[in-house]
Tab-separated table of C-alpha atoms and ligand atoms in Angstrom:
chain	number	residue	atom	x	y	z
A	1	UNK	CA	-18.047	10.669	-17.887
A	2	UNK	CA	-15.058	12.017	-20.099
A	3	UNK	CA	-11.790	11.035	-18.023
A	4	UNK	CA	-9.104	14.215	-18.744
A	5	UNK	CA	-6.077	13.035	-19.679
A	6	UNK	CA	-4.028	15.863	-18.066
A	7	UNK	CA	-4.865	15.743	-14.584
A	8	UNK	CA	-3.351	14.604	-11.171
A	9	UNK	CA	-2.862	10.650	-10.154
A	10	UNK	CA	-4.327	10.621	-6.279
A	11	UNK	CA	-2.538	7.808	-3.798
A	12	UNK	CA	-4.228	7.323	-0.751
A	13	UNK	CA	-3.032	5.153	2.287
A	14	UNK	CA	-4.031	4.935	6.292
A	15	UNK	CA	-0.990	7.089	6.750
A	16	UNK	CA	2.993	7.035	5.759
A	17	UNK	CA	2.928	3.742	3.753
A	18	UNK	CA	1.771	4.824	0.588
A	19	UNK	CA	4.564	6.655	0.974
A	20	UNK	CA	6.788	3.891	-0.428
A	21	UNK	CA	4.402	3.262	-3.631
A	22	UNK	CA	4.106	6.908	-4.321
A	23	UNK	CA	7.963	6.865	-4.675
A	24	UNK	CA	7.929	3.589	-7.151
A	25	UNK	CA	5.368	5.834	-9.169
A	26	UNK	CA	6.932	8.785	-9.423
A	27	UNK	CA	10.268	7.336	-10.347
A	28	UNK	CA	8.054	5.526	-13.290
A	29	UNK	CA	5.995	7.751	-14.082
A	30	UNK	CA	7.833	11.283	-14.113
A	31	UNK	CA	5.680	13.030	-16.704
A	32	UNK	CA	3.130	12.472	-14.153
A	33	UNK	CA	1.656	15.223	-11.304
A	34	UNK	CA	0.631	13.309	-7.665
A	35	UNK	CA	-1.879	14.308	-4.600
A	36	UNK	CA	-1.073	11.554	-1.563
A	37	UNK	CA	-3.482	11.602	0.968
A	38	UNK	CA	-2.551	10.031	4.792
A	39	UNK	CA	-5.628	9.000	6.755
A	40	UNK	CA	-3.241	9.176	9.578
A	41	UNK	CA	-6.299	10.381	12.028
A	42	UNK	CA	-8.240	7.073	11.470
A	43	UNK	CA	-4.930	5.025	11.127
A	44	UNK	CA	-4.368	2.048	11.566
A	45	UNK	CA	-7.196	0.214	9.041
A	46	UNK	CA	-5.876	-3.154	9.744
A	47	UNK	CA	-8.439	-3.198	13.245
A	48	UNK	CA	-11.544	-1.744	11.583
A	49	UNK	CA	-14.195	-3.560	9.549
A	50	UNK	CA	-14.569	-4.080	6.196
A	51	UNK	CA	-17.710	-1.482	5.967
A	52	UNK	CA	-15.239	1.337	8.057
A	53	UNK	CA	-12.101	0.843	5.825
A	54	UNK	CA	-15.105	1.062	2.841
A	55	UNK	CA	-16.490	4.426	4.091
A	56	UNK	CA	-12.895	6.079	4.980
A	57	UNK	CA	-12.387	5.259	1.644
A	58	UNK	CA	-15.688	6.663	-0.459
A	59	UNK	CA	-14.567	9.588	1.500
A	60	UNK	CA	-10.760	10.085	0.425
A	61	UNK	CA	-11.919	9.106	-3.144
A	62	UNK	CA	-14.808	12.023	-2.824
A	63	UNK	CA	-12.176	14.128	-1.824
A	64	UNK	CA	-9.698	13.208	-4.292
A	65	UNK	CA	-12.345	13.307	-7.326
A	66	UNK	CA	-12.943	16.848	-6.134
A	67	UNK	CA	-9.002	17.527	-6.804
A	68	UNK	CA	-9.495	16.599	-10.339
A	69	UNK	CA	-7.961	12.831	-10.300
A	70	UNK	CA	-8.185	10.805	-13.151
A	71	UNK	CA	-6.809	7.714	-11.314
A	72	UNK	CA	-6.487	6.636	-7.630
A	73	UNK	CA	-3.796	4.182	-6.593
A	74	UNK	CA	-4.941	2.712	-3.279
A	75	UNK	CA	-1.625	2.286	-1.900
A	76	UNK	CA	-2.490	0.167	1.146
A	77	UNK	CA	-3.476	-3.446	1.200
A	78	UNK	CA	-5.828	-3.332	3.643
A	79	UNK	CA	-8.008	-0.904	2.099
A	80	UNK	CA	-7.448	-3.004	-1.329
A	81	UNK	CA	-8.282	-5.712	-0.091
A	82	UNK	CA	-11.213	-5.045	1.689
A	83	UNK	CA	-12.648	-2.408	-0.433
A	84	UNK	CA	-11.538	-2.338	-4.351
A	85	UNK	CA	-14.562	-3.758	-5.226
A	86	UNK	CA	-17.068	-1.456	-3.689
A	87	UNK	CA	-14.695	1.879	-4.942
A	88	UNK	CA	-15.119	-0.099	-8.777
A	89	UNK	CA	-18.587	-0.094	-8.560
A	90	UNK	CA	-19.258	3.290	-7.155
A	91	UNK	CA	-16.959	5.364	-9.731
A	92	UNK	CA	-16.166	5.325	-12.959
A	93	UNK	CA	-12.379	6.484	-13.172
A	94	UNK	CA	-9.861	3.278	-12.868
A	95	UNK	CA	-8.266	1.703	-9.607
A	96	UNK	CA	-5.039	0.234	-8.768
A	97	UNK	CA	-5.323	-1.588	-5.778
A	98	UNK	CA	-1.962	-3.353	-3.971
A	99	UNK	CA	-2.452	-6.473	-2.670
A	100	UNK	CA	0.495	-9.283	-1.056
A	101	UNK	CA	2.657	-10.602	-3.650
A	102	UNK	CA	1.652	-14.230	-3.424
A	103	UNK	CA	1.933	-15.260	-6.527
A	104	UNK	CA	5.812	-14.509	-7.448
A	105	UNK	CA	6.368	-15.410	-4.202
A	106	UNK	CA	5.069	-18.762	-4.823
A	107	UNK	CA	6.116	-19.095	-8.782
A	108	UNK	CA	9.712	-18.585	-7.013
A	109	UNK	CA	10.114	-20.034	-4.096
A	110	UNK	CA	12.463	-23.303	-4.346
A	111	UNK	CA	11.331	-24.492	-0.461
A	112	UNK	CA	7.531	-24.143	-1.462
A	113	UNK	CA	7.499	-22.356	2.001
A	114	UNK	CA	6.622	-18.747	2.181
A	115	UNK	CA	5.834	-15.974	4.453
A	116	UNK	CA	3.443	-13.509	4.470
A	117	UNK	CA	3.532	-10.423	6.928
A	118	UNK	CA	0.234	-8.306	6.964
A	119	UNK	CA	-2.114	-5.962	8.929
A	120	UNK	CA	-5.496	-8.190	10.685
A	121	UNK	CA	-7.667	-7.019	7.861
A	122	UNK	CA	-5.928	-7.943	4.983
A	123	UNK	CA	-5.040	-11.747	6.150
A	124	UNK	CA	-8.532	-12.126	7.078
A	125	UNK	CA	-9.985	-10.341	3.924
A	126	UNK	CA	-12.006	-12.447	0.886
A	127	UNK	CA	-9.757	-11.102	-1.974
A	128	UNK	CA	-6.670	-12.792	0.213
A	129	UNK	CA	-8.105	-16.034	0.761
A	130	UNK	CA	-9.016	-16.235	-3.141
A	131	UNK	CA	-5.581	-14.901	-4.246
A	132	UNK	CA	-3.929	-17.783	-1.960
A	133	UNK	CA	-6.099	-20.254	-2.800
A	134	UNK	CA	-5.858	-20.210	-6.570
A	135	UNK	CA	-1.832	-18.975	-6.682
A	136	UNK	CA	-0.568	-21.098	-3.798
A	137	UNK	CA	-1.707	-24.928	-3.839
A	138	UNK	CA	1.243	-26.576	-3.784
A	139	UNK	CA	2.873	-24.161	-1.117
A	140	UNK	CA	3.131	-23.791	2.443
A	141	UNK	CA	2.255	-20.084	3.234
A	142	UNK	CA	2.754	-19.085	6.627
A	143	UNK	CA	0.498	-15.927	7.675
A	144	UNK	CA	1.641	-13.917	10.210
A	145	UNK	CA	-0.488	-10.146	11.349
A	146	UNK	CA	2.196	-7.714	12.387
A	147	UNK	CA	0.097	-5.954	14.966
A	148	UNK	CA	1.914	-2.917	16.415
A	149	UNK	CA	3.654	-2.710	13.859
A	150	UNK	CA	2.096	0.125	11.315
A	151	UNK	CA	1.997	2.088	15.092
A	152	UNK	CA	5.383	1.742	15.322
A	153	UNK	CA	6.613	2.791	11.963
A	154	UNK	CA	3.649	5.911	12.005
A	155	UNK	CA	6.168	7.203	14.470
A	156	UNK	CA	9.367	7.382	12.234
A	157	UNK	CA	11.214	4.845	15.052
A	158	UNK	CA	12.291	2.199	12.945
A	159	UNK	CA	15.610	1.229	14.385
A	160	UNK	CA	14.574	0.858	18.399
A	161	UNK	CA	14.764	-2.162	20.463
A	162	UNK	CA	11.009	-2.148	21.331
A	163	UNK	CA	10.673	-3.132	17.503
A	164	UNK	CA	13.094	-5.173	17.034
A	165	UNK	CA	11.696	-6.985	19.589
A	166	UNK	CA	8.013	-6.934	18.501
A	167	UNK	CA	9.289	-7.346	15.004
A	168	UNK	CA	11.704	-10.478	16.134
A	169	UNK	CA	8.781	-12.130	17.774
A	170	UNK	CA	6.663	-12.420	14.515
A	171	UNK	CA	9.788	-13.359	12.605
A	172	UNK	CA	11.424	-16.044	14.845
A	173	UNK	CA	8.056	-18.732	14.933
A	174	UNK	CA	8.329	-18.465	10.885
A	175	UNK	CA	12.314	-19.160	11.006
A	176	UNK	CA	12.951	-22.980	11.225
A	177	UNK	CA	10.254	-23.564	8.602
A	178	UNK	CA	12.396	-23.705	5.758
A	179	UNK	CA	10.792	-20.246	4.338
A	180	UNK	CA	12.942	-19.076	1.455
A	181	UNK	CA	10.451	-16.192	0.630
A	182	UNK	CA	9.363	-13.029	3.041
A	183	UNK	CA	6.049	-11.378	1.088
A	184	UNK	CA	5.830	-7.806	2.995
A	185	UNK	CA	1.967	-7.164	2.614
A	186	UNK	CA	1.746	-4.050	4.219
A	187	UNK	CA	3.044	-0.844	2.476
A	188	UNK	CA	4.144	0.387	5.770
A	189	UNK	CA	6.659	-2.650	6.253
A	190	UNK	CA	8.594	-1.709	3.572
A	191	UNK	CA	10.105	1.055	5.536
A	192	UNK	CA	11.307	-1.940	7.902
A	193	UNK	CA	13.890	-3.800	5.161
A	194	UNK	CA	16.600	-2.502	6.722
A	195	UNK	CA	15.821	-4.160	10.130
A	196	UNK	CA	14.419	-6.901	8.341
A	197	UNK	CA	17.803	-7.653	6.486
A	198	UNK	CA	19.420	-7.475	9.714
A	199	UNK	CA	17.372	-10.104	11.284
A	200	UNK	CA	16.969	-12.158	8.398
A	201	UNK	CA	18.917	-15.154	7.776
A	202	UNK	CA	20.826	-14.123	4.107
A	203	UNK	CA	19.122	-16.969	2.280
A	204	UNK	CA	15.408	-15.445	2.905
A	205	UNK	CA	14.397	-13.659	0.145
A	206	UNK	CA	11.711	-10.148	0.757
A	207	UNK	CA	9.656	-8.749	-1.769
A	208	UNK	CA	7.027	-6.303	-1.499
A	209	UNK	CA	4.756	-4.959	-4.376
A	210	UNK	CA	5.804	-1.268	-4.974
A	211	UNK	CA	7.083	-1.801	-8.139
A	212	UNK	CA	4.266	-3.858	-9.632
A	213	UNK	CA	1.759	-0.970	-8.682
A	214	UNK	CA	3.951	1.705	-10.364
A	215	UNK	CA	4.024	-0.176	-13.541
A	216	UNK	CA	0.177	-1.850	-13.506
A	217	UNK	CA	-0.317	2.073	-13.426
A	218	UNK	CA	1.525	2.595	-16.531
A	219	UNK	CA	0.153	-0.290	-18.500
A	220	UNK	CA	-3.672	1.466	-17.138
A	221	UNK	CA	-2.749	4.698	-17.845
A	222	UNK	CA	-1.480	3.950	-21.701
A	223	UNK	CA	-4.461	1.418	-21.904
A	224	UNK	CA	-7.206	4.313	-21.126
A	225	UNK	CA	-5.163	6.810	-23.025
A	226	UNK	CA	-4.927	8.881	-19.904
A	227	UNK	CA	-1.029	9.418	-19.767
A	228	UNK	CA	-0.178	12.841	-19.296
A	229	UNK	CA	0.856	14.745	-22.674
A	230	UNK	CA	1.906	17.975	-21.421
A	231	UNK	CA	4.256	19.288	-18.832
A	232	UNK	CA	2.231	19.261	-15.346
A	233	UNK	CA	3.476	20.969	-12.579
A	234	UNK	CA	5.754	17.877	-10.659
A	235	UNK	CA	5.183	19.164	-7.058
A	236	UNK	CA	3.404	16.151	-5.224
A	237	UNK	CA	0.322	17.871	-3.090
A	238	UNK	CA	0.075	16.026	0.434
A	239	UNK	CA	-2.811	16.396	2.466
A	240	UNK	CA	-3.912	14.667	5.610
A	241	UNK	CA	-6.912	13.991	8.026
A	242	UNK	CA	-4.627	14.816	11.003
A	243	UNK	CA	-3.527	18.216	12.491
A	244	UNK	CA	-0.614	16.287	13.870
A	245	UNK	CA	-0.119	14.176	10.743
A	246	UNK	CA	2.657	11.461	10.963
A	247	UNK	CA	3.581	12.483	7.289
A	248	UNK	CA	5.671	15.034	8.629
A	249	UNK	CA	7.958	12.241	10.172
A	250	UNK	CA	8.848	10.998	6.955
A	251	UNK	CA	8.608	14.266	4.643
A	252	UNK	CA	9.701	18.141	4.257
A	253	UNK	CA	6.752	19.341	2.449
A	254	UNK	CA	4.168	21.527	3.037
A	255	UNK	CA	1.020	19.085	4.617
A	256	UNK	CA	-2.548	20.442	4.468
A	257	UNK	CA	-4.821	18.908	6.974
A	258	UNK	CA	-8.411	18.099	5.500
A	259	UNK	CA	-11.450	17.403	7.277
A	260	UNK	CA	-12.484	14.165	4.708
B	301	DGL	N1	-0.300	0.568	4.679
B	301	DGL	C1	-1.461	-0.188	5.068
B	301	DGL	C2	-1.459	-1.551	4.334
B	301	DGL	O1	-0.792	-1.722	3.333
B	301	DGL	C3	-1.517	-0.189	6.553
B	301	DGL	C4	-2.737	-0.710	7.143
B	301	DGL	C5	-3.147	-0.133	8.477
B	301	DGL	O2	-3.401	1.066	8.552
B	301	DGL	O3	-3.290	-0.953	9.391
B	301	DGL	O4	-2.165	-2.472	4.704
């Protein structure tokens, strides 16, 4: 199959999220036209099973081949990790998948002791274990699951005391263990810096992977010869699987709701 080189990227995520990747992309990719897609009706992934997160996602990709896409960025970990392999085999136009950064994490922590925040699914996914075992011998990672978390943030509250609380209780058993690194392995928790740099002591560093995507994308995109070449209409298309869709907590636009 001919890939067309002037055609929309599609970014997919359980729900808001992805949000924080498609922004990374756009601001490195500008020549570039974007459909997100929020699974907000089946969120969160991070409970389900590797072969539900596999089918939601043969279905958003269905959907998002239909729209024309020449590229899907999976902008979710838990979808990445548990299903990147199985969306490579089944079609033929290119992935990027997001996944916990690990491996800077480890390359620069001094302490050798780093934290990793991320949804049930994508601690106890294959790809994980592999990335951690070959990146991070000679470190301590601590794994933590931020349950209630993605919940939390679907709702746009991320500045109330019942999170700060919930959020405090993951953070405070990983204090004390000489961390100097916080990996955020969850797009969603990137919307939670803020709080996190409140409650963080000022010597723990946080990183998450937004940028990385955006510019694996580019270095893809140039490889295949599939950057854009001609002026594409810049309005990012949103649809979502929800007739009450959470997007609308985080964005202005216009939000068609989709049966995928
Ligand atoms: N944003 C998704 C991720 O990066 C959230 C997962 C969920 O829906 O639980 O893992």
């Amino acid at each position: 199959m001919k890939i067309k080189q002037n055609t929309c990227l599609g970014v997919f995520d359980s729900g808001v999220g992805g949000l924080t990747i498609l922004s990374s992309l756009k601001s490195m990719l500008p020549q570039e036209q974007f459909i997100y897609v929020s699974d907000d009706a089946n969120a969160p992934y991070g409970k389900k099973s590797k072969e539900e997160i596999s089918e939601r996602c043969f279905q958003i990709v269905d959907f998002l081949i239909s729209r024309g896409c020449k590229l899907v960025v999976v902008a979710c970990n838990t979808a990445t990790t548990n299903a990147i392999d199985a969306l490579r085999t089944r079609y033929d136009i290119p992935f990027i998948g997001i996944e916990p950064a690990i491996k800077p994490a480890a390359l620069n922590s001094k302490t050798k002791v780093i934290g990793v925040l991320a949804t049930r699914g994508t601690l106890s996914s294959r790809l994980f274990a592999q990335t951690s075992n070959t990146f991070t011998q000679n470190v301590n990672v601590i794994e933590q699951i931020g349950d209630g978390l993605v919940e939390a943030i679907e709702k746009g509250e991320l500045m109330n005391s019942k999170l700060v609380d919930l959020l405090n209780s993951y953070i405070k058993p990983m204090l004390g263990q000489n961390l100097d690194i916080l990996v955020l392995g969850c797009t969603h928790y990137t919307f939670l810096i803020p709080l996190l740099q409140i409650i963080l002591p000022k010597n723990i560093q946080i990183i998450d992977s937004a940028d990385a995507v955006a510019k694996q994308t580019f270095r893809v995109l140039k490889k295949e010869k599939l950057l854009s070449s001609k002026n594409l209409d810049k309005t990012v298309k949103y649809f979502s699987s929800s007739t009450k869709s959470t997007l609308s907590n985080f964005i202005s636009e216009k939000i068609k709701v989709v049966n995928f």
